[in-house]
Amino acid sequence: MIVGGMSGIMGGTIGIEEVKVMILKNKFPICEFDTSKEPLIHPANFLAKSLPEKCVITFFRKELDQFVAENNLSVIGYLNSEVLDMPVYEYVYGEERLCITMAFCGAPGAAVTLEELHAMGCEKFIICGGAGALAKNSKVGEIIIPVSAVRDEGTSYHYLEPSREVECHKETAEIVVSCLEQMGIPFTTGKTWTSDAIYRETPDMIALRRNEGCITVEMEAAAFFAVSQYYHIPLAQLLYAGDDVSGEVWDSRNWNMQKNIRYNLIATAIELVKKL
């Protein structure tokens, strides 16, 4: 059954007929939501469970290549696309193993990556990547644990009903915070702004997001969190403060050349995922 507006569902009393609604209609397509969990295509339709339970996802290709070479990791699978195939590597520690791979960029790519890895057997995730810094006093390399994300992208709206923010998996975030404290690694927790348009981060929008509490901007967290919530997947993310977008002019701070920071973040993510 389709209704003509969302106001009766999102606020006020929910009637008997409204409970049966499958598609929540809205003036704007991005705010329409189908409550059904039976899509036409499941990744499990064409992917077999072959990967370890624990997985690290990174966006640092060069540093991952270095880590793979130094630890002689073997390829145990691929994330396939028409543009690029992403290898999935096996990391063995003691009698256990985990896998490490990269994600496709942007919110849609993040969701597809998580969907397919989950279909192939991964159940617990730690993600590491970079983000633009919105805080005026941030330092390049500062580690951020995003506990929520402003949903200024489109992908999360296909997994969760419309809302302003989506939270990170609470229990996993708490484990990450506790482990980082035990490891003596400094970090900050906070809210991130997930955007689809890297070249539409205007000064006024940056100020708006900063005023609502965002300390970083990136392009995937809200999608990761939404898919995690949809499937009840334990997941948390490590971001490092990269370029500075808090001032009147952009400062790259050579964020993509911070090789040691990026390499260490991968190593840290591996130690954290072992604890899940």
mmCIF file of C-alpha atoms in Angstrom:
data_model
loop_
_atom_site.group_PDB
_atom_site.id
_atom_site.type_symbol
_atom_site.label_atom_id
_atom_site.label_comp_id
_atom_site.label_asym_id
_atom_site.label_seq_id
_atom_site.Cartn_x
_atom_site.Cartn_y
_atom_site.Cartn_z
ATOM 1 C CA MET A 1 0.000 0.000 0.000
ATOM 2 C CA ILE A 2 1.310 3.483 -0.853
ATOM 3 C CA VAL A 3 0.303 6.601 1.047
ATOM 4 C CA GLY A 4 0.455 10.175 -0.141
ATOM 5 C CA GLY A 5 2.797 11.599 2.506
ATOM 6 C CA MET A 6 5.150 10.683 5.308
ATOM 7 C CA SER A 7 3.811 13.004 7.978
ATOM 8 C CA GLY A 8 1.438 10.401 9.393
ATOM 9 C CA ILE A 9 4.250 7.885 9.689
ATOM 10 C CA MET A 10 7.114 10.049 10.875
ATOM 11 C CA GLY A 11 5.127 11.963 13.471
ATOM 12 C CA GLY A 12 1.822 11.604 15.290
ATOM 13 C CA THR A 13 -0.194 8.430 15.914
ATOM 14 C CA ILE A 14 0.423 5.422 13.685
ATOM 15 C CA GLY A 15 -2.836 3.757 12.645
ATOM 16 C CA ILE A 16 -3.485 0.143 11.709
ATOM 17 C CA GLU A 17 -3.360 0.848 7.973
ATOM 18 C CA GLU A 18 -0.183 2.905 8.309
ATOM 19 C CA VAL A 19 1.637 0.027 9.991
ATOM 20 C CA LYS A 20 1.147 -2.018 6.809
ATOM 21 C CA VAL A 21 2.717 0.641 4.597
ATOM 22 C CA MET A 22 5.658 -0.625 2.580
ATOM 23 C CA ILE A 23 6.641 2.529 0.689
ATOM 24 C CA LEU A 24 6.724 5.807 2.588
ATOM 25 C CA LYS A 25 6.050 8.504 0.004
ATOM 26 C CA ASN A 26 7.449 12.000 0.035
ATOM 27 C CA LYS A 27 7.573 15.078 -2.182
ATOM 28 C CA PHE A 28 11.304 14.452 -2.635
ATOM 29 C CA PRO A 29 12.406 11.026 -3.962
ATOM 30 C CA ILE A 30 15.473 10.890 -1.719
ATOM 31 C CA CYS A 31 13.160 10.914 1.324
ATOM 32 C CA GLU A 32 10.985 8.045 0.094
ATOM 33 C CA PHE A 33 11.656 4.770 1.840
ATOM 34 C CA ASP A 34 10.609 1.175 1.236
ATOM 35 C CA THR A 35 10.339 -0.793 4.484
ATOM 36 C CA SER A 36 10.618 -4.096 2.601
ATOM 37 C CA LYS A 37 13.825 -6.075 3.093
ATOM 38 C CA GLU A 38 13.317 -8.158 -0.045
ATOM 39 C CA PRO A 39 15.216 -6.503 -2.913
ATOM 40 C CA LEU A 40 15.299 -8.024 -6.358
ATOM 41 C CA ILE A 41 19.028 -8.754 -6.112
ATOM 42 C CA HIS A 42 20.933 -9.977 -3.050
ATOM 43 C CA PRO A 43 24.746 -10.114 -3.204
ATOM 44 C CA ALA A 44 24.423 -13.621 -1.786
ATOM 45 C CA ASN A 45 22.754 -14.603 -5.080
ATOM 46 C CA PHE A 46 26.146 -14.592 -6.799
ATOM 47 C CA LEU A 47 28.756 -14.575 -4.004
ATOM 48 C CA ALA A 48 29.866 -17.509 -1.854
ATOM 49 C CA LYS A 49 30.887 -17.324 1.821
ATOM 50 C CA SER A 50 34.651 -17.722 1.648
ATOM 51 C CA LEU A 51 36.169 -14.888 3.697
ATOM 52 C CA PRO A 52 37.134 -14.643 7.392
ATOM 53 C CA GLU A 53 34.710 -13.191 9.911
ATOM 54 C CA LYS A 54 36.840 -10.125 10.711
ATOM 55 C CA CYS A 55 37.741 -7.511 8.112
ATOM 56 C CA VAL A 56 39.719 -4.274 7.820
ATOM 57 C CA ILE A 57 38.732 -1.855 5.055
ATOM 58 C CA THR A 58 41.125 0.937 4.118
ATOM 59 C CA PHE A 59 41.317 3.735 1.550
ATOM 60 C CA PHE A 60 45.128 3.852 1.549
ATOM 61 C CA ARG A 61 46.284 1.948 -1.535
ATOM 62 C CA LYS A 62 50.038 2.654 -1.413
ATOM 63 C CA GLU A 63 50.301 1.939 2.286
ATOM 64 C CA LEU A 64 48.234 -1.238 1.918
ATOM 65 C CA ASP A 65 50.540 -2.366 -0.904
ATOM 66 C CA GLN A 66 53.504 -1.789 1.406
ATOM 67 C CA PHE A 67 51.874 -3.725 4.235
ATOM 68 C CA VAL A 68 50.999 -6.607 1.895
ATOM 69 C CA ALA A 69 54.572 -6.804 0.568
ATOM 70 C CA GLU A 70 56.183 -6.625 4.014
ATOM 71 C CA ASN A 71 53.904 -9.311 5.442
ATOM 72 C CA ASN A 72 53.734 -11.483 2.313
ATOM 73 C CA LEU A 73 49.933 -11.543 2.316
ATOM 74 C CA SER A 74 48.086 -13.717 -0.184
ATOM 75 C CA VAL A 75 45.006 -12.801 -2.232
ATOM 76 C CA ILE A 76 41.916 -14.778 -1.216
ATOM 77 C CA GLY A 77 39.234 -12.957 -3.185
ATOM 78 C CA TYR A 78 38.200 -9.895 -5.164
ATOM 79 C CA LEU A 79 35.631 -7.141 -5.123
ATOM 80 C CA ASN A 80 34.772 -6.812 -8.792
ATOM 81 C CA SER A 81 33.608 -3.820 -10.805
ATOM 82 C CA GLU A 82 33.675 -2.720 -14.435
ATOM 83 C CA VAL A 83 36.347 -0.122 -13.618
ATOM 84 C CA LEU A 84 38.582 -1.818 -11.061
ATOM 85 C CA ASP A 85 38.923 -5.125 -9.201
ATOM 86 C CA MET A 86 39.898 -4.824 -5.537
ATOM 87 C CA PRO A 87 41.970 -7.717 -4.121
ATOM 88 C CA VAL A 88 41.075 -9.090 -0.690
ATOM 89 C CA TYR A 89 44.115 -10.206 1.332
ATOM 90 C CA GLU A 90 44.392 -12.756 4.114
ATOM 91 C CA TYR A 91 46.245 -11.898 7.327
ATOM 92 C CA VAL A 92 46.996 -14.850 9.617
ATOM 93 C CA TYR A 93 47.765 -14.346 13.316
ATOM 94 C CA GLY A 94 48.250 -17.414 15.468
ATOM 95 C CA GLU A 95 45.495 -19.863 14.663
ATOM 96 C CA GLU A 96 43.136 -17.121 13.478
ATOM 97 C CA ARG A 97 42.842 -15.061 10.333
ATOM 98 C CA LEU A 98 41.240 -11.875 9.089
ATOM 99 C CA CYS A 99 41.039 -10.111 5.744
ATOM 100 C CA ILE A 100 42.105 -6.685 4.508
ATOM 101 C CA THR A 101 40.864 -4.858 1.436
ATOM 102 C CA MET A 102 39.980 -1.459 0.037
ATOM 103 C CA ALA A 103 36.570 0.129 -0.471
ATOM 104 C CA PHE A 104 35.210 1.757 -3.582
ATOM 105 C CA CYS A 105 35.048 5.519 -3.037
ATOM 106 C CA GLY A 106 31.933 7.498 -2.130
ATOM 107 C CA ALA A 107 28.806 6.439 -0.286
ATOM 108 C CA PRO A 108 27.453 4.089 -3.008
ATOM 109 C CA GLY A 109 30.853 2.414 -3.281
ATOM 110 C CA ALA A 110 31.080 2.063 0.488
ATOM 111 C CA ALA A 111 27.659 0.410 0.684
ATOM 112 C CA VAL A 112 28.415 -2.013 -2.157
ATOM 113 C CA THR A 113 31.761 -2.912 -0.587
ATOM 114 C CA LEU A 114 30.164 -3.664 2.770
ATOM 115 C CA GLU A 115 27.230 -5.549 1.240
ATOM 116 C CA GLU A 116 29.485 -7.826 -0.799
ATOM 117 C CA LEU A 117 32.067 -8.484 1.907
ATOM 118 C CA HIS A 118 29.231 -9.332 4.290
ATOM 119 C CA ALA A 119 27.750 -11.729 1.729
ATOM 120 C CA MET A 120 31.190 -13.369 1.403
ATOM 121 C CA GLY A 121 31.373 -14.074 5.135
ATOM 122 C CA CYS A 122 32.729 -10.947 6.853
ATOM 123 C CA GLU A 123 30.772 -10.071 9.995
ATOM 124 C CA LYS A 124 32.872 -7.501 11.878
ATOM 125 C CA PHE A 125 34.597 -4.442 10.433
ATOM 126 C CA ILE A 126 37.090 -1.728 11.244
ATOM 127 C CA ILE A 127 37.482 0.945 8.539
ATOM 128 C CA CYS A 128 40.312 3.460 8.249
ATOM 129 C CA GLY A 129 40.536 6.501 6.016
ATOM 130 C CA GLY A 130 41.137 10.224 5.892
ATOM 131 C CA ALA A 131 38.819 13.206 6.292
ATOM 132 C CA GLY A 132 38.792 16.952 5.886
ATOM 133 C CA ALA A 133 39.145 18.836 9.154
ATOM 134 C CA LEU A 134 36.379 21.296 10.084
ATOM 135 C CA ALA A 135 37.796 22.193 13.506
ATOM 136 C CA LYS A 136 40.008 25.257 13.372
ATOM 137 C CA ASN A 137 42.559 23.860 15.837
ATOM 138 C CA SER A 138 42.959 20.396 14.328
ATOM 139 C CA LYS A 139 46.367 18.937 13.553
ATOM 140 C CA VAL A 140 47.121 16.820 10.508
ATOM 141 C CA GLY A 141 47.212 13.168 11.509
ATOM 142 C CA GLU A 142 44.892 13.526 14.497
ATOM 143 C CA ILE A 143 42.784 10.365 14.863
ATOM 144 C CA ILE A 144 39.016 10.817 14.888
ATOM 145 C CA ILE A 145 36.474 8.156 15.896
ATOM 146 C CA PRO A 146 33.164 9.253 14.326
ATOM 147 C CA VAL A 147 30.266 8.279 16.562
ATOM 148 C CA SER A 148 27.626 9.715 14.216
ATOM 149 C CA ALA A 149 27.352 11.140 10.723
ATOM 150 C CA VAL A 150 25.201 13.861 9.160
ATOM 151 C CA ARG A 151 23.460 12.191 6.209
ATOM 152 C CA ASP A 152 24.249 14.692 3.458
ATOM 153 C CA GLU A 153 24.534 11.914 0.851
ATOM 154 C CA GLY A 154 22.017 9.690 -0.877
ATOM 155 C CA THR A 155 22.933 6.079 -0.191
ATOM 156 C CA SER A 156 21.939 5.835 3.475
ATOM 157 C CA TYR A 157 18.340 6.767 2.599
ATOM 158 C CA HIS A 158 17.937 3.431 0.814
ATOM 159 C CA TYR A 159 18.743 1.551 4.031
ATOM 160 C CA LEU A 160 17.165 3.660 6.776
ATOM 161 C CA GLU A 161 14.164 5.974 7.020
ATOM 162 C CA PRO A 162 15.012 9.677 6.591
ATOM 163 C CA SER A 163 16.700 11.330 9.557
ATOM 164 C CA ARG A 164 19.320 14.005 9.960
ATOM 165 C CA GLU A 165 22.006 11.737 11.379
ATOM 166 C CA VAL A 166 22.951 8.074 11.677
ATOM 167 C CA GLU A 167 24.937 6.649 14.571
ATOM 168 C CA CYS A 168 27.928 4.354 14.453
ATOM 169 C CA HIS A 169 27.435 0.860 15.929
ATOM 170 C CA LYS A 170 27.582 1.826 19.597
ATOM 171 C CA GLU A 171 29.149 -1.294 21.115
ATOM 172 C CA THR A 172 31.894 -1.435 18.484
ATOM 173 C CA ALA A 173 32.732 2.247 18.907
ATOM 174 C CA GLU A 174 33.005 1.709 22.652
ATOM 175 C CA ILE A 175 35.402 -1.220 22.136
ATOM 176 C CA VAL A 176 37.541 0.909 19.804
ATOM 177 C CA VAL A 177 37.682 3.774 22.298
ATOM 178 C CA SER A 178 38.605 1.417 25.142
ATOM 179 C CA CYS A 179 41.312 -0.333 23.097
ATOM 180 C CA LEU A 180 42.876 2.913 21.884
ATOM 181 C CA GLU A 181 43.045 4.140 25.481
ATOM 182 C CA GLN A 182 44.767 0.902 26.513
ATOM 183 C CA MET A 183 47.184 1.225 23.573
ATOM 184 C CA GLY A 184 48.006 4.801 24.577
ATOM 185 C CA ILE A 185 46.973 6.202 21.187
ATOM 186 C CA PRO A 186 45.486 9.742 21.335
ATOM 187 C CA PHE A 187 42.159 10.239 19.594
ATOM 188 C CA THR A 188 39.029 12.384 19.484
ATOM 189 C CA THR A 189 35.424 11.228 19.194
ATOM 190 C CA GLY A 190 32.857 13.330 17.364
ATOM 191 C CA LYS A 191 30.383 13.849 14.569
ATOM 192 C CA THR A 192 31.305 13.720 10.898
ATOM 193 C CA TRP A 193 29.622 15.233 7.843
ATOM 194 C CA THR A 194 29.188 12.789 4.957
ATOM 195 C CA SER A 195 28.841 14.556 1.617
ATOM 196 C CA ASP A 196 28.487 13.323 -1.948
ATOM 197 C CA ALA A 197 30.131 16.374 -3.513
ATOM 198 C CA ILE A 198 33.740 17.140 -2.692
ATOM 199 C CA TYR A 199 33.651 20.322 -4.802
ATOM 200 C CA ARG A 200 30.489 21.685 -3.141
ATOM 201 C CA GLU A 201 31.924 22.178 0.330
ATOM 202 C CA THR A 202 31.169 25.902 0.406
ATOM 203 C CA PRO A 203 32.245 28.200 3.275
ATOM 204 C CA ASP A 204 28.649 28.708 4.399
ATOM 205 C CA MET A 205 27.909 24.976 4.386
ATOM 206 C CA ILE A 206 31.131 24.238 6.235
ATOM 207 C CA ALA A 207 30.153 26.805 8.880
ATOM 208 C CA LEU A 208 26.663 25.291 9.134
ATOM 209 C CA ARG A 209 27.998 21.764 9.646
ATOM 210 C CA ARG A 210 30.615 22.950 12.138
ATOM 211 C CA ASN A 211 27.933 24.772 14.116
ATOM 212 C CA GLU A 212 25.922 21.556 14.413
ATOM 213 C CA GLY A 213 28.932 19.765 15.854
ATOM 214 C CA CYS A 214 30.726 18.186 12.884
ATOM 215 C CA ILE A 215 34.505 18.045 13.192
ATOM 216 C CA THR A 216 35.292 16.248 9.919
ATOM 217 C CA VAL A 217 33.922 15.896 6.396
ATOM 218 C CA GLU A 218 34.240 12.780 4.239
ATOM 219 C CA MET A 219 32.187 10.765 1.735
ATOM 220 C CA GLU A 220 31.449 7.315 3.216
ATOM 221 C CA ALA A 221 30.722 7.185 6.959
ATOM 222 C CA ALA A 222 26.945 7.672 6.790
ATOM 223 C CA ALA A 223 26.660 4.869 4.238
ATOM 224 C CA PHE A 224 28.862 2.519 6.269
ATOM 225 C CA PHE A 225 26.826 3.259 9.392
ATOM 226 C CA ALA A 226 23.491 2.801 7.604
ATOM 227 C CA VAL A 227 24.404 -0.575 6.104
ATOM 228 C CA SER A 228 25.832 -1.623 9.463
ATOM 229 C CA GLN A 229 22.570 -0.707 11.163
ATOM 230 C CA TYR A 230 20.450 -2.371 8.475
ATOM 231 C CA TYR A 231 22.232 -5.714 8.820
ATOM 232 C CA HIS A 232 23.197 -5.351 12.514
ATOM 233 C CA ILE A 233 26.885 -5.515 11.591
ATOM 234 C CA PRO A 234 29.489 -4.550 14.227
ATOM 235 C CA LEU A 235 31.493 -1.751 12.597
ATOM 236 C CA ALA A 236 33.542 1.293 13.536
ATOM 237 C CA GLN A 237 35.708 3.750 11.657
ATOM 238 C CA LEU A 238 39.060 5.466 12.208
ATOM 239 C CA LEU A 239 39.611 8.753 10.391
ATOM 240 C CA TYR A 240 42.685 10.899 10.436
ATOM 241 C CA ALA A 241 42.435 14.669 10.078
ATOM 242 C CA GLY A 242 43.848 15.437 6.654
ATOM 243 C CA ASP A 243 43.323 18.617 4.656
ATOM 244 C CA ASP A 244 42.048 21.696 6.493
ATOM 245 C CA VAL A 245 38.764 23.142 5.207
ATOM 246 C CA SER A 246 38.060 25.224 8.302
ATOM 247 C CA GLY A 247 39.583 28.499 7.111
ATOM 248 C CA GLU A 248 38.963 31.043 4.389
ATOM 249 C CA VAL A 249 41.188 29.104 1.978
ATOM 250 C CA TRP A 250 41.770 25.385 1.574
ATOM 251 C CA ASP A 251 44.973 23.969 3.053
ATOM 252 C CA SER A 252 45.908 20.523 1.744
ATOM 253 C CA ARG A 253 48.529 20.104 4.505
ATOM 254 C CA ASN A 254 49.987 17.439 2.202
ATOM 255 C CA TRP A 255 47.415 15.099 3.719
ATOM 256 C CA ASN A 256 47.813 12.408 1.052
ATOM 257 C CA MET A 257 51.578 12.249 1.653
ATOM 258 C CA GLN A 258 51.321 11.267 5.339
ATOM 259 C CA LYS A 259 52.651 7.773 4.671
ATOM 260 C CA ASN A 260 53.614 6.866 8.229
ATOM 261 C CA ILE A 261 50.263 8.002 9.621
ATOM 262 C CA ARG A 262 48.355 6.052 6.990
ATOM 263 C CA TYR A 263 50.469 2.914 7.402
ATOM 264 C CA ASN A 264 50.148 3.040 11.190
ATOM 265 C CA LEU A 265 46.387 3.499 10.904
ATOM 266 C CA ILE A 266 46.135 0.238 8.937
ATOM 267 C CA ALA A 267 48.206 -1.555 11.579
ATOM 268 C CA THR A 268 46.044 -0.060 14.335
ATOM 269 C CA ALA A 269 42.838 -1.115 12.561
ATOM 270 C CA ILE A 270 44.152 -4.682 12.404
ATOM 271 C CA GLU A 271 44.827 -4.721 16.142
ATOM 272 C CA LEU A 272 41.366 -3.322 16.838
ATOM 273 C CA VAL A 273 39.459 -5.763 14.650
ATOM 274 C CA LYS A 274 41.166 -8.633 16.485
ATOM 275 C CA LYS A 275 39.354 -7.450 19.641
ATOM 276 C CA LEU A 276 35.857 -7.664 18.127
#
